Each structure stands twice: as C-alpha cells, then as structure tokens.
CSV table of C-alpha atoms and ligand atoms in Angstrom, one decimal:
chain,number,residue,atom,x,y,z
E,1,MET,CA,0.0,0.0,0.0
E,2,PRO,CA,1.4,3.5,-0.8
E,3,PRO,CA,2.2,5.8,2.1
E,4,SER,CA,-1.0,7.7,2.9
E,5,THR,CA,0.4,11.1,3.8
E,6,LYS,CA,2.0,13.6,1.4
E,7,GLN,CA,5.5,13.2,2.8
E,8,TYR,CA,8.0,13.5,0.0
E,9,SER,CA,9.5,16.1,-2.3
E,10,VAL,CA,10.7,15.2,-5.8
E,11,VAL,CA,13.6,17.0,-7.5
E,12,VAL,CA,12.9,16.9,-11.3
E,13,PRO,CA,15.9,17.9,-13.5
E,14,ALA,CA,14.4,19.5,-16.6
E,15,ALA,CA,17.1,21.9,-17.8
E,16,GLY,CA,18.5,19.7,-20.6
E,17,VAL,CA,18.5,20.6,-24.3
E,18,GLY,CA,17.7,17.1,-25.5
E,19,ALA,CA,20.4,17.0,-28.2
E,20,ARG,CA,19.9,13.3,-29.0
E,21,MET,CA,16.3,14.0,-29.9
E,22,GLN,CA,17.5,16.2,-32.8
E,23,ASN,CA,14.7,18.7,-32.4
E,24,ARG,CA,15.0,22.4,-31.9
E,25,VAL,CA,12.5,22.1,-29.0
E,26,PRO,CA,14.0,20.5,-25.8
E,27,LYS,CA,12.4,17.0,-25.6
E,28,GLN,CA,10.7,17.7,-22.2
E,29,TYR,CA,8.5,20.2,-24.2
E,30,LEU,CA,7.6,17.8,-27.0
E,31,LYS,CA,4.0,16.8,-26.9
E,32,ILE,CA,2.4,13.3,-26.8
E,33,ALA,CA,-1.3,12.7,-26.3
E,34,GLY,CA,-1.9,16.5,-26.2
E,35,LYS,CA,0.5,17.4,-23.4
E,36,THR,CA,4.2,18.0,-23.1
E,37,LEU,CA,6.4,15.2,-21.6
E,38,LEU,CA,7.1,17.5,-18.7
E,39,GLU,CA,3.3,17.9,-17.9
E,40,HIS,CA,2.8,14.2,-18.1
E,41,CYS,CA,5.8,13.6,-15.7
E,42,LEU,CA,4.8,16.3,-13.2
E,43,GLU,CA,1.1,15.5,-13.1
E,44,ASN,CA,1.9,11.8,-12.7
E,45,LEU,CA,4.1,12.5,-9.7
E,46,ILE,CA,1.8,14.9,-7.9
E,47,ARG,CA,-1.1,12.5,-8.3
E,48,HIS,CA,0.7,10.0,-6.1
E,49,PRO,CA,-0.6,10.2,-2.5
E,50,ALA,CA,2.9,10.4,-1.0
E,51,ILE,CA,4.2,13.3,-3.1
E,52,LYS,CA,3.8,16.8,-1.5
E,53,GLN,CA,5.8,19.0,-3.9
E,54,VAL,CA,8.1,19.1,-6.9
E,55,ILE,CA,11.4,21.1,-7.1
E,56,LEU,CA,11.8,21.7,-10.8
E,57,ALA,CA,15.3,22.6,-12.2
E,58,LEU,CA,14.8,24.6,-15.4
E,59,HIS,CA,17.3,26.0,-18.0
E,60,PRO,CA,18.0,29.7,-17.1
E,61,GLN,CA,16.7,30.8,-20.5
E,62,ASP,CA,13.8,28.3,-20.6
E,63,PRO,CA,11.1,30.2,-22.7
E,64,TYR,CA,8.6,27.3,-22.6
E,65,PHE,CA,7.6,26.6,-19.0
E,66,GLU,CA,5.7,29.8,-18.4
E,67,GLN,CA,3.3,28.8,-21.2
E,68,LEU,CA,2.2,25.6,-19.4
E,69,PRO,CA,-1.1,25.7,-17.5
E,70,LEU,CA,0.6,24.1,-14.4
E,71,ALA,CA,3.3,26.8,-14.2
E,72,GLY,CA,1.5,28.5,-11.3
E,73,GLU,CA,0.7,25.4,-9.3
E,74,PRO,CA,1.4,25.8,-5.5
E,75,TRP,CA,3.1,22.4,-5.3
E,76,LEU,CA,5.7,23.4,-7.9
E,77,GLN,CA,8.9,25.3,-6.9
E,78,ARG,CA,11.4,26.3,-9.6
E,79,VAL,CA,15.2,26.5,-9.4
E,80,GLU,CA,17.8,27.3,-12.0
E,81,GLY,CA,19.4,24.2,-13.5
E,82,GLY,CA,23.1,23.9,-14.3
E,83,ALA,CA,25.5,22.8,-17.0
E,84,GLU,CA,25.2,19.1,-16.3
E,85,ARG,CA,22.3,17.0,-14.9
E,86,ALA,CA,24.1,16.6,-11.6
E,87,ASP,CA,24.4,20.4,-11.2
E,88,SER,CA,20.6,20.8,-11.8
E,89,VAL,CA,19.9,18.1,-9.3
E,90,LEU,CA,22.1,19.7,-6.7
E,91,ALA,CA,20.4,23.1,-7.3
E,92,GLY,CA,17.1,21.3,-6.5
E,93,LEU,CA,18.5,19.6,-3.4
E,94,GLU,CA,19.8,23.0,-2.1
E,95,ALA,CA,16.2,24.3,-2.1
E,96,LEU,CA,15.2,21.6,0.5
E,97,ASP,CA,16.0,21.7,4.2
E,98,ASN,CA,13.6,19.9,6.4
E,99,ASP,CA,12.9,16.7,4.4
E,100,ASP,CA,14.4,13.4,5.7
E,101,TRP,CA,14.3,11.7,2.3
E,102,VAL,CA,14.2,13.0,-1.3
E,103,LEU,CA,13.3,11.6,-4.7
E,104,VAL,CA,15.0,12.6,-7.9
E,105,HIS,CA,13.2,11.8,-11.2
E,106,ASP,CA,14.0,12.7,-14.8
E,107,ALA,CA,11.6,15.0,-16.6
E,108,ALA,CA,12.3,12.7,-19.6
E,109,ARG,CA,10.6,9.7,-17.8
E,110,PRO,CA,6.8,10.4,-18.0
E,111,CYS,CA,5.7,6.7,-17.7
E,112,LEU,CA,6.6,5.9,-14.1
E,113,PRO,CA,4.0,3.4,-12.7
E,114,HIS,CA,2.8,4.3,-9.2
E,115,GLN,CA,3.4,0.8,-8.0
E,116,ASP,CA,7.1,1.2,-8.8
E,117,LEU,CA,7.1,4.4,-6.8
E,118,ASP,CA,5.4,2.6,-3.9
E,119,THR,CA,8.1,-0.1,-3.9
E,120,LEU,CA,10.9,2.4,-3.9
E,121,LEU,CA,9.3,4.5,-1.1
E,122,ALA,CA,9.3,1.4,1.1
E,123,LEU,CA,13.1,1.9,1.5
E,124,ALA,CA,12.3,4.7,3.9
E,125,ARG,CA,11.4,2.1,6.5
E,126,GLY,CA,15.2,1.4,6.7
E,127,ALA,CA,18.3,3.6,6.4
E,128,THR,CA,19.6,2.7,2.9
E,129,GLY,CA,18.3,4.4,-0.2
E,130,GLY,CA,18.1,3.0,-3.7
E,131,ILE,CA,17.1,3.3,-7.3
E,132,LEU,CA,14.6,1.7,-9.6
E,133,ALA,CA,16.5,-0.5,-12.0
E,134,ILE,CA,16.1,-3.2,-14.6
E,135,PRO,CA,18.4,-6.3,-15.0
E,136,VAL,CA,20.2,-6.3,-18.4
E,137,ARG,CA,18.5,-8.9,-20.6
E,138,ASP,CA,20.6,-8.8,-23.8
E,139,THR,CA,24.1,-10.0,-24.6
E,140,MET,CA,26.4,-7.0,-24.0
E,141,LYS,CA,29.2,-6.1,-26.6
E,142,ARG,CA,32.0,-3.7,-26.2
E,143,GLY,CA,32.8,-1.9,-29.4
E,144,ASP,CA,36.2,-0.9,-30.7
E,145,GLY,CA,35.0,2.6,-31.7
E,146,HIS,CA,34.7,1.6,-35.3
E,147,ASN,CA,31.5,-0.5,-35.0
E,148,LEU,CA,33.4,-3.7,-34.6
E,149,VAL,CA,33.1,-5.9,-31.6
E,150,LEU,CA,36.1,-5.8,-29.3
E,151,ARG,CA,34.7,-8.4,-26.9
E,152,THR,CA,31.5,-9.7,-25.2
E,153,GLU,CA,31.1,-8.4,-21.7
E,154,SER,CA,29.4,-10.4,-19.0
E,155,ARG,CA,25.9,-9.2,-18.3
E,156,GLU,CA,25.8,-11.1,-15.0
E,157,GLY,CA,24.8,-8.6,-12.3
E,158,LEU,CA,24.4,-5.7,-14.7
E,159,TRP,CA,21.3,-3.5,-14.3
E,160,HIS,CA,20.0,-0.5,-16.2
E,161,ALA,CA,19.7,2.4,-13.7
E,162,LEU,CA,16.3,4.3,-13.9
E,163,THR,CA,14.7,7.0,-11.9
E,164,PRO,CA,13.3,7.9,-9.4
E,165,GLN,CA,16.3,7.5,-7.2
E,166,PHE,CA,15.6,7.8,-3.4
E,167,PHE,CA,18.0,8.7,-0.6
E,168,PRO,CA,18.2,10.5,2.8
E,169,LEU,CA,18.4,14.2,1.9
E,170,PRO,CA,21.5,15.0,4.0
E,171,GLN,CA,23.4,12.0,2.7
E,172,LEU,CA,22.6,12.8,-1.0
E,173,LYS,CA,23.3,16.5,-0.6
E,174,ASP,CA,26.7,15.9,1.0
E,175,ALA,CA,27.7,13.2,-1.5
E,176,LEU,CA,26.7,15.2,-4.5
E,177,ARG,CA,28.4,18.4,-3.3
E,178,ARG,CA,31.7,16.6,-2.6
E,179,ALA,CA,31.6,14.5,-5.8
E,180,LEU,CA,31.1,17.6,-7.9
E,181,GLN,CA,33.8,19.5,-6.0
E,182,ALA,CA,36.1,16.6,-6.7
E,183,SER,CA,35.1,16.8,-10.4
E,184,VAL,CA,33.9,13.2,-10.3
E,185,ARG,CA,31.7,12.2,-13.4
E,186,ILE,CA,28.2,11.8,-12.0
E,187,THR,CA,25.4,10.7,-14.3
E,188,ASP,CA,23.0,9.6,-11.6
E,189,GLU,CA,22.5,10.2,-7.8
E,190,ALA,CA,23.5,6.7,-6.9
E,191,SER,CA,27.0,7.2,-8.4
E,192,ALA,CA,27.6,10.0,-6.0
E,193,ILE,CA,26.4,7.9,-3.1
E,194,GLU,CA,28.6,5.0,-4.3
E,195,TRP,CA,31.6,7.4,-4.7
E,196,ALA,CA,31.1,8.6,-1.1
E,197,GLY,CA,31.1,5.0,0.2
E,198,GLY,CA,27.4,4.6,0.7
E,199,LYS,CA,25.2,1.6,-0.2
E,200,VAL,CA,22.5,1.6,-2.8
E,201,ASN,CA,19.5,-0.7,-3.1
E,202,LEU,CA,18.5,-2.0,-6.5
E,203,VAL,CA,14.7,-2.0,-6.7
E,204,PRO,CA,13.4,-3.9,-9.8
E,205,GLY,CA,11.3,-1.5,-11.9
E,206,SER,CA,9.1,-1.7,-15.0
E,207,PRO,CA,10.4,-1.6,-18.5
E,208,CYS,CA,7.7,1.0,-19.4
E,209,ASN,CA,9.6,3.6,-17.3
E,210,ILE,CA,11.7,4.7,-20.3
E,211,LYS,CA,13.8,7.8,-20.6
E,212,VAL,CA,12.7,9.5,-23.7
E,213,THR,CA,16.0,10.2,-25.4
E,214,GLN,CA,15.8,9.6,-29.2
E,215,PRO,CA,12.9,10.3,-31.7
E,216,ASP,CA,11.6,6.7,-31.7
E,217,ASP,CA,11.1,6.8,-27.9
E,218,LEU,CA,8.2,9.2,-28.3
E,219,ILE,CA,6.0,6.5,-30.0
E,220,LEU,CA,6.8,4.1,-27.2
E,221,ALA,CA,6.1,6.7,-24.5
E,222,GLU,CA,2.8,7.5,-26.1
E,223,PHE,CA,1.9,3.8,-26.1
E,224,TYR,CA,2.8,3.4,-22.4
E,225,LEU,CA,1.1,6.6,-21.4
E,226,THR,CA,-2.1,5.6,-23.1
E,227,ARG,CA,-2.0,2.2,-21.3
E,228,MET,CA,-1.4,3.9,-18.0
E,229,HIS,CA,-4.4,6.2,-18.3
E,230,ASP,CA,-6.6,3.4,-19.5
E,231,ALA,CA,-5.6,1.2,-16.6
B,1,CTP,N1,22.2,20.2,-17.6
B,1,CTP,C1,21.2,19.3,-17.5
B,1,CTP,C2,21.1,18.2,-18.4
B,1,CTP,C3,20.0,17.3,-18.3
B,1,CTP,N2,19.0,17.6,-17.4
B,1,CTP,C4,17.9,16.8,-17.3
B,1,CTP,O1,18.2,15.5,-16.9
B,1,CTP,C5,17.3,14.5,-17.4
B,1,CTP,C6,18.0,13.3,-18.1
B,1,CTP,O2,19.0,13.8,-18.9
B,1,CTP,P1,19.0,13.4,-20.5
B,1,CTP,O3,18.0,12.4,-20.8
B,1,CTP,O4,20.4,13.2,-20.9
B,1,CTP,O5,18.5,14.8,-21.1
B,1,CTP,P2,19.3,15.8,-22.0
B,1,CTP,O6,20.6,16.2,-21.4
B,1,CTP,O7,18.3,17.0,-22.3
B,1,CTP,O8,19.5,15.0,-23.3
B,1,CTP,P3,20.8,15.0,-24.3
B,1,CTP,O9,21.9,14.3,-23.5
B,1,CTP,O10,20.3,14.2,-25.5
B,1,CTP,O11,21.1,16.5,-24.6
B,1,CTP,C7,16.4,15.3,-18.4
B,1,CTP,O12,15.1,15.4,-17.9
B,1,CTP,C8,17.1,16.6,-18.6
B,1,CTP,O13,16.2,17.7,-18.8
B,1,CTP,C9,19.1,18.8,-16.5
B,1,CTP,O14,18.2,19.0,-15.7
B,1,CTP,N3,20.2,19.6,-16.6
B,2,LIG,C1,19.8,9.3,-14.4
B,2,LIG,C2,19.6,8.3,-15.5
B,2,LIG,O1,18.2,8.4,-16.0
B,2,LIG,C3,19.9,6.9,-15.1
B,2,LIG,O2,19.8,6.1,-16.2
B,2,LIG,C4,20.4,8.7,-16.7
B,2,LIG,O3,21.8,8.6,-16.4
B,2,LIG,C5,20.2,10.2,-17.2
B,2,LIG,O4,20.6,10.3,-18.5
B,2,LIG,P1,21.9,11.0,-18.9
B,2,LIG,O5,22.0,10.9,-20.4
B,2,LIG,O6,23.0,10.2,-18.2
B,2,LIG,O7,21.9,12.4,-18.4
C-alpha cells in the first residue's frame, strides 16, 4: 500500500537541451497525447498520495515553461538548472532543508508506474536508499570505436539504472556536493552515493519507465502513457 500522507519532495531535473532528440525544442516540451512530456511527468508525480511537492530545475533561459497551465501550481517550486544534470539536481536539493528523504526523477521519464514508486518509497522504512533499475537482458558487446566488436562483456549482475532515485536528503546533498567539488563524473544520484562509500539498493522496476532520449522513444512513451491512463 502506498504511504497515505503527502510526505516526499521530488527534484525533477528538466534543464537539458535534448540534443539526441534532434529537435529544436527541448524534448521535455515535445507533446504526446496532447500534453508535453514535462506535464505528463509532473502530473503523474503529484497524483501519487505520498508526493507533496516538486522542485523543478529549469534552464536559465527556458522560454517554454511559463506557457504551461501548471506553471502556477502551488506544489511546484522552480530552481535554476546547471550545465550538467548533476548540477541541476544539486540546485534542486539546495532548495530543500527539512525533508528526511528525497526523490530525484528525470523529466524525460513520463511513464513511471505508481506501483514502482510505492516499492521504492518502502526503502524509507530502513536507512539505505536506492534506485529503480532493470536487469540487463541482452548480450552486451564492447565496441572498438569503429563499429566492430572488441569483446563480449558479461551481463551477470548488470542493471539499467532508472529514476526515481531515493535517498536520505542530508546523505545525498553531501555526497553530490563533494563529488562535484572533486570533479567526479556523476550521471545519476546513486553514483555520488557510491563514490562517497554509501550503499544503494537495486529495486526492480518496470520496462515502461523509459527515458525519452531519441525520436523513436516518443512513440513508445505515447503507447505506455495511453495504457497507464486506460488502466
Ligand atoms: N544540464 C542538464 C542536463 C540534463 N538535465 C535533465 O536530466 C534529465 C535526463 O537527462 P538526459 O536524458 O540526458 O536529457 P538531456 O541532457 O536533455 O539529453 P541530451 O543528452 O540528448 O542532450 C532530463 O530530464 C534533462 O532535462 C538537466 O536538468 N540539466
Ligand atoms: C539518471 C539516468 O536516468 C539513469 O539512467 C540517466 O543517467 C540520465 O541520462 P543522462 O544521459 O545520463 O543524463
């Protein structure tokens, strides 16, 4: 059962340019089923009974967000995103003080099932945070940089990291600050926690929780969103 009280804040990094989408409009503002990816993502989050607010990291020159009907929602707080995703996430974390735990979820992932969020939030009964993730199912090849196989890599124990990622706020803030100060390459919150010596739970998630990255992903996201809303 999901937690009944609105307890948790979600930091949503949404300051990217979406270069791999090859569109002049940043992908979070591309529309599927009549709404932008960002609207689908945010409305899905705030509909969950345990989510109290969203801290949204936007590009300093974002000209799109103000046009959205949800721009004035009281549960939405905006911060200025940074050069990298990790900088945007840290900007969001700095806007929080009193929360015990915090979620971080990509704006580019609009198809998060609430049941996956429920499973992740259950980690708050203990002390160790974690991430939604999916075990790798395909044979993994390492390329030589010229589209030739260098070798096959073992897929044993390999997982695809997803979001949300869910950690005690003080632990994540400290780890991310220190990792960025040390110029460590951080592509998700868990890698900062790992770098700082912390443990990370792997919580099996749903394959529908895709990160919309390339043009073909929009069709898949629309399929999953339609199924979610019809469920
Ligand atoms: N400086 C950045 C870069 C990315 N993001 C956000 O982090 C999420 C995941 O990043 P990714 O899928 O890589 O998005 P982009 O960086 O926009 O995509 P690309 O790498 O293709 O440019 C996205 O919601 C994106 O908006 C962010 O807030 N700040
Ligand atoms: C955080 C993330 O969604 C985990 O898979 C992913 O790393 C974000 O995408 P990026 O291209 O690394 O910014």
